[in-house]
PDB file of C-alpha atoms in Angstrom:
ATOM      1  CA  MET A   1      26.073 -11.545  12.337  1.00  0.00           C
ATOM      2  CA  TYR A   2      23.171  -9.159  12.782  1.00  0.00           C
ATOM      3  CA  LYS A   3      23.071  -6.586  15.579  1.00  0.00           C
ATOM      4  CA  LEU A   4      19.936  -5.972  17.630  1.00  0.00           C
ATOM      5  CA  LEU A   5      19.271  -3.118  20.060  1.00  0.00           C
ATOM      6  CA  LEU A   6      16.887  -3.962  22.918  1.00  0.00           C
ATOM      7  CA  ILE A   7      15.180  -0.995  24.585  1.00  0.00           C
ATOM      8  CA  THR A   8      13.412  -2.105  27.747  1.00  0.00           C
ATOM      9  CA  ASP A   9      12.897  -1.438  31.419  1.00  0.00           C
ATOM     10  CA  VAL A  10      11.084  -4.754  31.924  1.00  0.00           C
ATOM     11  CA  THR A  11      13.140  -7.290  33.899  1.00  0.00           C
ATOM     12  CA  PRO A  12      11.500 -10.494  32.501  1.00  0.00           C
ATOM     13  CA  ILE A  13      12.169  -9.232  28.970  1.00  0.00           C
ATOM     14  CA  ARG A  14      15.838  -8.658  29.779  1.00  0.00           C
ATOM     15  CA  GLN A  15      16.094 -12.130  31.280  1.00  0.00           C
ATOM     16  CA  ALA A  16      14.441 -13.830  28.304  1.00  0.00           C
ATOM     17  CA  PHE A  17      16.728 -12.041  25.852  1.00  0.00           C
ATOM     18  CA  GLY A  18      19.731 -12.899  28.007  1.00  0.00           C
ATOM     19  CA  ASP A  19      18.922 -16.614  27.969  1.00  0.00           C
ATOM     20  CA  LEU A  20      18.619 -16.987  24.185  1.00  0.00           C
ATOM     21  CA  ALA A  21      21.441 -18.594  22.142  1.00  0.00           C
ATOM     22  CA  TRP A  22      21.782 -15.607  19.831  1.00  0.00           C
ATOM     23  CA  GLU A  23      24.981 -16.667  18.088  1.00  0.00           C
ATOM     24  CA  LEU A  24      23.353 -19.890  16.885  1.00  0.00           C
ATOM     25  CA  MET A  25      20.578 -17.803  15.340  1.00  0.00           C
ATOM     26  CA  GLY A  26      22.827 -15.452  13.395  1.00  0.00           C
ATOM     27  CA  PHE A  27      22.902 -12.535  15.851  1.00  0.00           C
ATOM     28  CA  ARG A  28      25.396 -10.978  18.158  1.00  0.00           C
ATOM     29  CA  ARG A  29      24.180 -10.816  21.738  1.00  0.00           C
ATOM     30  CA  PRO A  30      21.849  -7.775  21.861  1.00  0.00           C
ATOM     31  CA  VAL A  31      22.895  -4.504  23.424  1.00  0.00           C
ATOM     32  CA  CYS A  32      20.330  -3.541  26.059  1.00  0.00           C
ATOM     33  CA  VAL A  33      19.426   0.021  27.091  1.00  0.00           C
ATOM     34  CA  SER A  34      16.694   1.251  29.414  1.00  0.00           C
ATOM     35  CA  ASN A  35      15.278   4.445  27.934  1.00  0.00           C
ATOM     36  CA  GLU A  36      14.928   6.727  24.932  1.00  0.00           C
ATOM     37  CA  GLU A  37      18.050   8.775  25.655  1.00  0.00           C
ATOM     38  CA  GLU A  38      20.305   5.720  25.874  1.00  0.00           C
ATOM     39  CA  ALA A  39      18.686   4.242  22.758  1.00  0.00           C
ATOM     40  CA  LEU A  40      19.224   7.410  20.748  1.00  0.00           C
ATOM     41  CA  ALA A  41      22.887   7.522  21.749  1.00  0.00           C
ATOM     42  CA  GLU A  42      23.347   3.916  20.625  1.00  0.00           C
ATOM     43  CA  LEU A  43      21.572   4.464  17.298  1.00  0.00           C
ATOM     44  CA  LYS A  44      23.615   7.570  16.571  1.00  0.00           C
ATOM     45  CA  GLY A  45      26.901   5.954  17.546  1.00  0.00           C
ATOM     46  CA  HIS A  46      26.558   2.404  16.193  1.00  0.00           C
ATOM     47  CA  HIS A  47      24.846   0.543  13.401  1.00  0.00           C
ATOM     48  CA  TYR A  48      22.044  -1.822  14.389  1.00  0.00           C
ATOM     49  CA  ASN A  49      20.154  -3.999  11.945  1.00  0.00           C
ATOM     50  CA  ALA A  50      16.995  -4.062  14.049  1.00  0.00           C
ATOM     51  CA  VAL A  51      15.432  -2.819  17.276  1.00  0.00           C
ATOM     52  CA  SER A  52      13.155  -4.350  19.902  1.00  0.00           C
ATOM     53  CA  VAL A  53      11.089  -2.280  22.346  1.00  0.00           C
ATOM     54  CA  ALA A  54       9.226  -3.105  25.568  1.00  0.00           C
ATOM     55  CA  CYS A  55       8.394  -0.430  28.141  1.00  0.00           C
ATOM     56  CA  MET A  56       6.414  -0.646  31.344  1.00  0.00           C
ATOM     57  CA  ARG A  57       4.657   2.652  30.579  1.00  0.00           C
ATOM     58  CA  SER A  58       2.790   3.039  27.279  1.00  0.00           C
ATOM     59  CA  GLU A  59       3.802   6.698  27.020  1.00  0.00           C
ATOM     60  CA  ASP A  60       7.478   5.708  27.123  1.00  0.00           C
ATOM     61  CA  SER A  61       6.884   3.155  24.373  1.00  0.00           C
ATOM     62  CA  GLU A  62       5.071   5.694  22.198  1.00  0.00           C
ATOM     63  CA  ARG A  63       7.857   8.229  22.661  1.00  0.00           C
ATOM     64  CA  ILE A  64      10.471   5.675  21.599  1.00  0.00           C
ATOM     65  CA  HIS A  65       8.468   4.651  18.546  1.00  0.00           C
ATOM     66  CA  ARG A  66       8.183   8.303  17.569  1.00  0.00           C
ATOM     67  CA  MET A  67      11.960   8.592  17.859  1.00  0.00           C
ATOM     68  CA  LEU A  68      12.364   5.488  15.678  1.00  0.00           C
ATOM     69  CA  GLN A  69      10.569   7.295  12.840  1.00  0.00           C
ATOM     70  CA  ASP A  70      14.012   8.789  12.160  1.00  0.00           C
ATOM     71  CA  TYR A  71      15.297   5.244  11.527  1.00  0.00           C
ATOM     72  CA  PRO A  72      12.638   3.865   9.150  1.00  0.00           C
ATOM     73  CA  ASP A  73      14.890   1.141   7.738  1.00  0.00           C
ATOM     74  CA  ARG A  74      15.328  -0.719  11.071  1.00  0.00           C
ATOM     75  CA  PRO A  75      12.779  -3.496  11.596  1.00  0.00           C
ATOM     76  CA  VAL A  76      11.216  -3.440  15.062  1.00  0.00           C
ATOM     77  CA  MET A  77      10.853  -6.930  16.527  1.00  0.00           C
ATOM     78  CA  GLU A  78       8.184  -7.602  19.129  1.00  0.00           C
ATOM     79  CA  ALA A  79       9.786  -8.143  22.538  1.00  0.00           C
ATOM     80  CA  VAL A  80       8.301 -11.000  24.583  1.00  0.00           C
ATOM     81  CA  ASP A  81       9.444 -12.900  27.656  1.00  0.00           C
ATOM     82  CA  GLN A  82       8.254 -16.403  26.665  1.00  0.00           C
ATOM     83  CA  PRO A  83      11.278 -18.327  25.279  1.00  0.00           C
ATOM     84  CA  ALA A  84       9.396 -20.145  22.501  1.00  0.00           C
ATOM     85  CA  ALA A  85       7.629 -17.008  21.295  1.00  0.00           C
ATOM     86  CA  LEU A  86      10.846 -14.993  21.448  1.00  0.00           C
ATOM     87  CA  GLU A  87      12.723 -17.589  19.405  1.00  0.00           C
ATOM     88  CA  LYS A  88       9.936 -17.574  16.820  1.00  0.00           C
ATOM     89  CA  ASN A  89      10.132 -13.781  16.558  1.00  0.00           C
ATOM     90  CA  VAL A  90      13.912 -13.894  16.151  1.00  0.00           C
ATOM     91  CA  VAL A  91      13.633 -16.461  13.352  1.00  0.00           C
ATOM     92  CA  GLU A  92      11.052 -14.234  11.642  1.00  0.00           C
ATOM     93  CA  LEU A  93      13.349 -11.231  12.009  1.00  0.00           C
ATOM     94  CA  ARG A  94      16.352 -13.144  10.664  1.00  0.00           C
ATOM     95  CA  LYS A  95      14.419 -14.202   7.559  1.00  0.00           C
ATOM     96  CA  LEU A  96      13.428 -10.591   6.920  1.00  0.00           C
ATOM     97  CA  LEU A  97      16.974  -9.307   7.441  1.00  0.00           C
ATOM     98  CA  ASN A  98      18.345 -12.020   5.157  1.00  0.00           C
ATOM     99  CA  ARG A  99      15.984 -10.904   2.450  1.00  0.00           C
ATOM    100  CA  ILE A 100      16.502  -7.161   2.674  1.00  0.00           C
ATOM    101  CA  ASN A 101      20.282  -7.527   3.006  1.00  0.00           C
ATOM    102  CA  GLN A 102      20.745 -10.128   0.291  1.00  0.00           C
ATOM    103  CA  ASP A 103      23.240  -9.520  -2.498  1.00  0.00           C
ATOM    104  CA  THR A 104      21.347  -7.246  -4.875  1.00  0.00           C
ATOM    105  CA  SER A 105      24.111  -6.937  -7.479  1.00  0.00           C
ATOM    106  CA  ASN A 106      21.846  -8.505 -10.107  1.00  0.00           C
ATOM    107  CA  THR A 107      18.770  -6.426  -9.248  1.00  0.00           C
ATOM    108  CA  ALA A 108      17.866  -2.774  -8.984  1.00  0.00           C
ATOM    109  CA  PHE A 109      16.649  -3.053  -5.375  1.00  0.00           C
ATOM    110  CA  THR A 110      18.426  -1.365  -2.467  1.00  0.00           C
ATOM    111  CA  PRO A 111      17.868  -2.728   1.079  1.00  0.00           C
ATOM    112  CA  ASP A 112      15.300   0.027   1.699  1.00  0.00           C
ATOM    113  CA  GLU A 113      13.481  -0.953  -1.479  1.00  0.00           C
ATOM    114  CA  GLN A 114      13.622  -4.628  -0.486  1.00  0.00           C
ATOM    115  CA  LEU A 115      11.946  -3.728   2.808  1.00  0.00           C
ATOM    116  CA  MET A 116       9.279  -1.821   0.881  1.00  0.00           C
ATOM    117  CA  VAL A 117       8.670  -4.876  -1.331  1.00  0.00           C
ATOM    118  CA  CYS A 118       8.278  -7.067   1.771  1.00  0.00           C
ATOM    119  CA  ARG A 119       5.910  -4.522   3.258  1.00  0.00           C
ATOM    120  CA  HIS A 120       3.754  -4.444   0.163  1.00  0.00           C
ATOM    121  CA  GLU A 121       3.635  -8.251   0.008  1.00  0.00           C
ATOM    122  CA  PHE A 122       2.295  -8.227   3.552  1.00  0.00           C
ATOM    123  CA  PHE A 123      -0.401  -5.698   2.684  1.00  0.00           C
ATOM    124  CA  ARG A 124      -1.439  -7.782  -0.313  1.00  0.00           C
ATOM    125  CA  THR A 125      -1.868 -10.726   2.054  1.00  0.00           C
ATOM    126  CA  LEU A 126      -3.724  -8.555   4.567  1.00  0.00           C
ATOM    127  CA  MET A 127      -6.129  -7.101   2.004  1.00  0.00           C
ATOM    128  CA  ASP A 128      -6.848 -10.619   0.764  1.00  0.00           C
ATOM    129  CA  ARG A 129      -7.894 -11.489   4.353  1.00  0.00           C
ATOM    130  CA  ARG A 130      -5.122 -14.070   4.828  1.00  0.00           C
ATOM    131  CA  VAL A 131      -3.520 -12.714   8.035  1.00  0.00           C
ATOM    132  CA  PRO A 132      -4.844 -14.815  10.939  1.00  0.00           C
ATOM    133  CA  ASN A 133      -5.458 -12.292  13.691  1.00  0.00           C
ATOM    134  CA  LYS A 134      -4.963  -8.819  15.134  1.00  0.00           C
ATOM    135  CA  THR A 135      -1.811  -9.851  16.987  1.00  0.00           C
ATOM    136  CA  ASP A 136      -0.158 -10.917  13.736  1.00  0.00           C
ATOM    137  CA  ILE A 137      -1.132  -7.657  12.062  1.00  0.00           C
ATOM    138  CA  LEU A 138       0.293  -5.505  14.830  1.00  0.00           C
ATOM    139  CA  ARG A 139       3.521  -7.513  14.982  1.00  0.00           C
ATOM    140  CA  MET A 140       4.090  -7.364  11.224  1.00  0.00           C
ATOM    141  CA  LEU A 141       3.291  -3.654  10.925  1.00  0.00           C
ATOM    142  CA  ARG A 142       6.054  -2.905  13.437  1.00  0.00           C
ATOM    143  CA  LEU A 143       8.489  -5.415  11.972  1.00  0.00           C
ATOM    144  CA  LEU A 144       8.047  -4.056   8.438  1.00  0.00           C
ATOM    145  CA  ARG A 145       8.084  -0.418   9.610  1.00  0.00           C
ATOM    146  CA  SER A 146       4.695   0.437   8.177  1.00  0.00           C
ATOM    147  CA  LYS A 147       3.452   3.993   8.592  1.00  0.00           C
ATOM    148  CA  MET A 148      -0.139   2.766   8.924  1.00  0.00           C
ATOM    149  CA  GLU A 149      -2.055   3.433  12.138  1.00  0.00           C
ATOM    150  CA  PRO A 150      -3.638   0.058  13.003  1.00  0.00           C
ATOM    151  CA  ASP A 151      -6.285   1.152  15.511  1.00  0.00           C
ATOM    152  CA  LYS A 152      -8.080   3.954  13.649  1.00  0.00           C
ATOM    153  CA  PRO A 153     -10.850   3.708  11.042  1.00  0.00           C
ATOM    154  CA  CYS A 154      -9.684   3.094   7.475  1.00  0.00           C
ATOM    155  CA  VAL A 155     -11.313   2.923   4.055  1.00  0.00           C
ATOM    156  CA  VAL A 156     -11.284   0.004   1.607  1.00  0.00           C
ATOM    157  CA  ALA A 157     -12.395   0.577  -1.989  1.00  0.00           C
ATOM    158  CA  GLU A 158     -12.761  -2.063  -4.701  1.00  0.00           C
ATOM    159  CA  LEU A 159     -12.475  -1.077  -8.353  1.00  0.00           C
ATOM    160  CA  SER A 160     -14.035  -2.837 -11.301  1.00  0.00           C
ATOM    161  CA  MET A 161     -13.669  -3.044 -15.074  1.00  0.00           C
ATOM    162  CA  PRO A 162     -16.548  -3.346 -17.540  1.00  0.00           C
ATOM    163  CA  GLU A 163     -17.715  -6.950 -17.871  1.00  0.00           C
ATOM    164  CA  ASP A 164     -16.724  -7.021 -21.547  1.00  0.00           C
ATOM    165  CA  SER A 165     -13.229  -5.595 -20.938  1.00  0.00           C
ATOM    166  CA  ASP A 166     -10.421  -7.451 -22.686  1.00  0.00           C
ATOM    167  CA  PHE A 167      -7.680  -5.474 -20.942  1.00  0.00           C
ATOM    168  CA  LEU A 168      -6.127  -8.222 -18.787  1.00  0.00           C
ATOM    169  CA  LYS A 169      -6.642 -11.107 -21.190  1.00  0.00           C
ATOM    170  CA  GLY A 170      -6.032  -9.164 -24.378  1.00  0.00           C
ATOM    171  CA  ARG A 171      -4.280  -5.808 -24.442  1.00  0.00           C
ATOM    172  CA  TRP A 172      -2.175  -6.149 -21.269  1.00  0.00           C
ATOM    173  CA  HIS A 173       0.715  -8.579 -21.732  1.00  0.00           C
ATOM    174  CA  TYR A 174       2.827  -7.867 -18.643  1.00  0.00           C
ATOM    175  CA  GLY A 175       1.097  -9.831 -15.873  1.00  0.00           C
ATOM    176  CA  THR A 176      -0.660  -8.755 -12.702  1.00  0.00           C
ATOM    177  CA  GLU A 177       2.561  -7.830 -10.872  1.00  0.00           C
ATOM    178  CA  ARG A 178       3.435  -5.213 -13.470  1.00  0.00           C
ATOM    179  CA  LEU A 179      -0.149  -3.967 -13.436  1.00  0.00           C
ATOM    180  CA  GLU A 180      -0.046  -3.643  -9.657  1.00  0.00           C
ATOM    181  CA  LEU A 181       3.196  -1.666  -9.877  1.00  0.00           C
ATOM    182  CA  ALA A 182       1.696   0.664 -12.472  1.00  0.00           C
ATOM    183  CA  LEU A 183      -1.434   1.213 -10.363  1.00  0.00           C
ATOM    184  CA  ARG A 184       0.654   1.687  -7.232  1.00  0.00           C
ATOM    185  CA  ASN A 185       2.598   4.464  -8.935  1.00  0.00           C
ATOM    186  CA  ILE A 186      -0.643   6.208  -9.886  1.00  0.00           C
ATOM    187  CA  PHE A 187      -2.831   5.655  -6.804  1.00  0.00           C
ATOM    188  CA  GLY A 188      -0.175   5.476  -4.086  1.00  0.00           C
ATOM    189  CA  VAL A 189       0.150   8.724  -2.177  1.00  0.00           C
ATOM    190  CA  GLU A 190       0.207  10.282   1.272  1.00  0.00           C
ATOM    191  CA  VAL A 191      -2.457  12.979   1.496  1.00  0.00           C
ATOM    192  CA  ASP A 192      -3.953  14.812   4.477  1.00  0.00           C
ATOM    193  CA  GLY A 193      -2.491  12.282   6.913  1.00  0.00           C
ATOM    194  CA  LEU A 194      -3.780   9.262   4.964  1.00  0.00           C
ATOM    195  CA  ARG A 195      -1.657   6.638   3.214  1.00  0.00           C
ATOM    196  CA  ILE A 196      -3.290   5.196   0.108  1.00  0.00           C
ATOM    197  CA  LEU A 197      -2.069   2.027  -1.564  1.00  0.00           C
ATOM    198  CA  SER A 198      -3.364  -0.374  -4.201  1.00  0.00           C
ATOM    199  CA  CYS A 199      -3.154  -4.137  -4.651  1.00  0.00           C
ATOM    200  CA  VAL A 200      -4.153  -6.577  -7.376  1.00  0.00           C
ATOM    201  CA  LEU A 201      -5.533  -9.647  -5.628  1.00  0.00           C
ATOM    202  CA  PRO A 202      -6.296 -13.150  -6.918  1.00  0.00           C
ATOM    203  CA  GLY A 203      -9.170 -13.109  -9.377  1.00  0.00           C
ATOM    204  CA  ASP A 204      -7.841  -9.806 -10.799  1.00  0.00           C
ATOM    205  CA  ARG A 205      -9.506  -7.845  -8.002  1.00  0.00           C
ATOM    206  CA  ILE A 206      -8.176  -4.302  -7.690  1.00  0.00           C
ATOM    207  CA  VAL A 207      -8.469  -3.067  -4.109  1.00  0.00           C
ATOM    208  CA  LEU A 208      -7.385   0.225  -2.542  1.00  0.00           C
ATOM    209  CA  LEU A 209      -6.687   0.940   1.120  1.00  0.00           C
ATOM    210  CA  GLY A 210      -6.724   4.380   2.713  1.00  0.00           C
ATOM    211  CA  CYS A 211      -5.434   4.411   6.270  1.00  0.00           C
ATOM    212  CA  PRO A 212      -4.372   7.155   8.729  1.00  0.00           C
ATOM    213  CA  MET A 213      -0.631   7.395   9.223  1.00  0.00           C
ATOM    214  CA  LEU A 214       1.140   7.083  12.561  1.00  0.00           C
ATOM    215  CA  PHE A 215       1.762  10.383  14.340  1.00  0.00           C
ATOM    216  CA  HIS A 216      -0.111  12.372  11.643  1.00  0.00           C
ATOM    217  CA  ASP A 217      -3.355  14.321  11.757  1.00  0.00           C
ATOM    218  CA  ALA A 218      -5.984  12.706   9.524  1.00  0.00           C
ATOM    219  CA  PRO A 219      -9.717  13.261   9.053  1.00  0.00           C
ATOM    220  CA  ASP A 220     -11.629  12.034  12.093  1.00  0.00           C
ATOM    221  CA  ALA A 221     -15.047  11.636  10.488  1.00  0.00           C
ATOM    222  CA  SER A 222     -15.661   8.603   8.315  1.00  0.00           C
ATOM    223  CA  GLU A 223     -17.536  10.666   5.729  1.00  0.00           C
ATOM    224  CA  ASP A 224     -14.532  12.996   5.393  1.00  0.00           C
ATOM    225  CA  MET A 225     -12.212  10.049   4.788  1.00  0.00           C
ATOM    226  CA  VAL A 226     -14.577   8.585   2.195  1.00  0.00           C
ATOM    227  CA  SER A 227     -14.931  11.935   0.451  1.00  0.00           C
ATOM    228  CA  LEU A 228     -11.168  12.506   0.344  1.00  0.00           C
ATOM    229  CA  ILE A 229     -10.395   9.030  -0.964  1.00  0.00           C
ATOM    230  CA  THR A 230     -13.269   9.065  -3.474  1.00  0.00           C
ATOM    231  CA  HIS A 231     -11.990  12.330  -4.921  1.00  0.00           C
ATOM    232  CA  HIS A 232      -8.433  11.001  -5.100  1.00  0.00           C
ATOM    233  CA  VAL A 233      -9.479   7.702  -6.667  1.00  0.00           C
ATOM    234  CA  ASN A 234     -11.622   9.371  -9.315  1.00  0.00           C
ATOM    235  CA  ASP A 235      -8.719  11.625 -10.286  1.00  0.00           C
ATOM    236  CA  CYS A 236      -6.422   8.601 -10.503  1.00  0.00           C
ATOM    237  CA  ILE A 237      -8.956   6.605 -12.545  1.00  0.00           C
ATOM    238  CA  ALA A 238      -8.737   9.326 -15.195  1.00  0.00           C
ATOM    239  CA  HIS A 239      -4.936   8.949 -15.254  1.00  0.00           C
ATOM    240  CA  VAL A 240      -5.210   5.170 -15.489  1.00  0.00           C
ATOM    241  CA  ASP A 241      -7.488   5.533 -18.514  1.00  0.00           C
ATOM    242  CA  GLU A 242      -5.159   8.076 -20.108  1.00  0.00           C
ATOM    243  CA  PHE A 243      -1.864   6.218 -19.571  1.00  0.00           C
ATOM    244  CA  LEU A 244      -2.908   2.555 -19.525  1.00  0.00           C
ATOM    245  CA  GLY A 245      -6.143   2.559 -21.476  1.00  0.00           C
ATOM    246  CA  LEU A 246      -7.840   0.762 -18.589  1.00  0.00           C
ATOM    247  CA  ASP A 247     -11.432   1.721 -17.826  1.00  0.00           C
ATOM    248  CA  LEU A 248     -12.026   1.518 -14.072  1.00  0.00           C
ATOM    249  CA  SER A 249     -14.812   2.586 -11.730  1.00  0.00           C
ATOM    250  CA  ILE A 250     -15.464   2.392  -8.002  1.00  0.00           C
ATOM    251  CA  ALA A 251     -17.498  -0.763  -7.370  1.00  0.00           C
ATOM    252  CA  SER A 252     -17.669  -0.394  -3.581  1.00  0.00           C
ATOM    253  CA  ILE A 253     -16.217   1.694  -0.794  1.00  0.00           C
ATOM    254  CA  ARG A 254     -16.534   0.985   2.919  1.00  0.00           C
ATOM    255  CA  VAL A 255     -15.188   2.177   6.241  1.00  0.00           C
ATOM    256  CA  LEU A 256     -13.647  -0.350   8.621  1.00  0.00           C
ATOM    257  CA  PRO A 257     -13.352   0.382  12.357  1.00  0.00           C
ATOM    258  CA  ALA A 258      -9.594  -0.311  12.195  1.00  0.00           C
ATOM    259  CA  LEU A 259      -6.951  -1.849   9.975  1.00  0.00           C
ATOM    260  CA  THR A 260      -6.974  -4.897  12.258  1.00  0.00           C
ATOM    261  CA  ALA A 261     -10.568  -5.576  11.109  1.00  0.00           C
ATOM    262  CA  LEU A 262      -8.982  -7.134   7.992  1.00  0.00           C
ATOM    263  CA  ALA A 263      -7.751 -10.109  10.044  1.00  0.00           C
ATOM    264  CA  MET A 264      -9.188 -13.515   9.170  1.00  0.00           C
ATOM    265  CA  ASP A 265     -10.765 -13.904  12.617  1.00  0.00           C
ATOM    266  CA  ALA A 266     -12.285 -10.404  12.718  1.00  0.00           C
TER     267      ALA A 266
END
């Protein structure tokens, strides 16, 4: 059974967690602590598969989430006091834990790498504008332990190939997943407080996202972010041409007010 650590000073949250039939859902009954110090002692002394956080004061919550940066492999489940919503979150968490803790004897993926794969699948869905709303984005970013800052401006760039390119339908025989992995290894980086990642979306669209990282200093001005990412992308395009023989260029680049602006209802 999975072990969950609940960090909260909110009485309705404690009551809702106490009323849930955890054992029937594949979990031991959660251990509950009230503050950062107690949480840190638990995390240092015992193994927990996941954490849930709800604090009355936003500064306490931020401090705890900063502390959890030292435990980047523990999914953080949204804590709610409505029974139906809580049960839905627990089911979502269990599915994620089942996947990242599955028997990997026949694959090269460790649990940390499985979590990274799940995280990237979510970002592919997000960049294809298939995540319903801001609430879903915020919940999933925490659950998947993303380093992205959801409420600050970010940059989205779309790359294009020449219209007469035969790369995908001729010279490249490994499918879009392998292409995405190759591009991710070239474009993906953390630079000047920005996290840059790439995705290959349906229709063979190649899209890049540059987003400020949590608890890092990043350029404040939109033009600085665009300049930094444009320079990085152009350098990477040269490497893509050299190593893959794929001719790319920047078709468009735009600044969004926040990562949550990629939601379907935004």
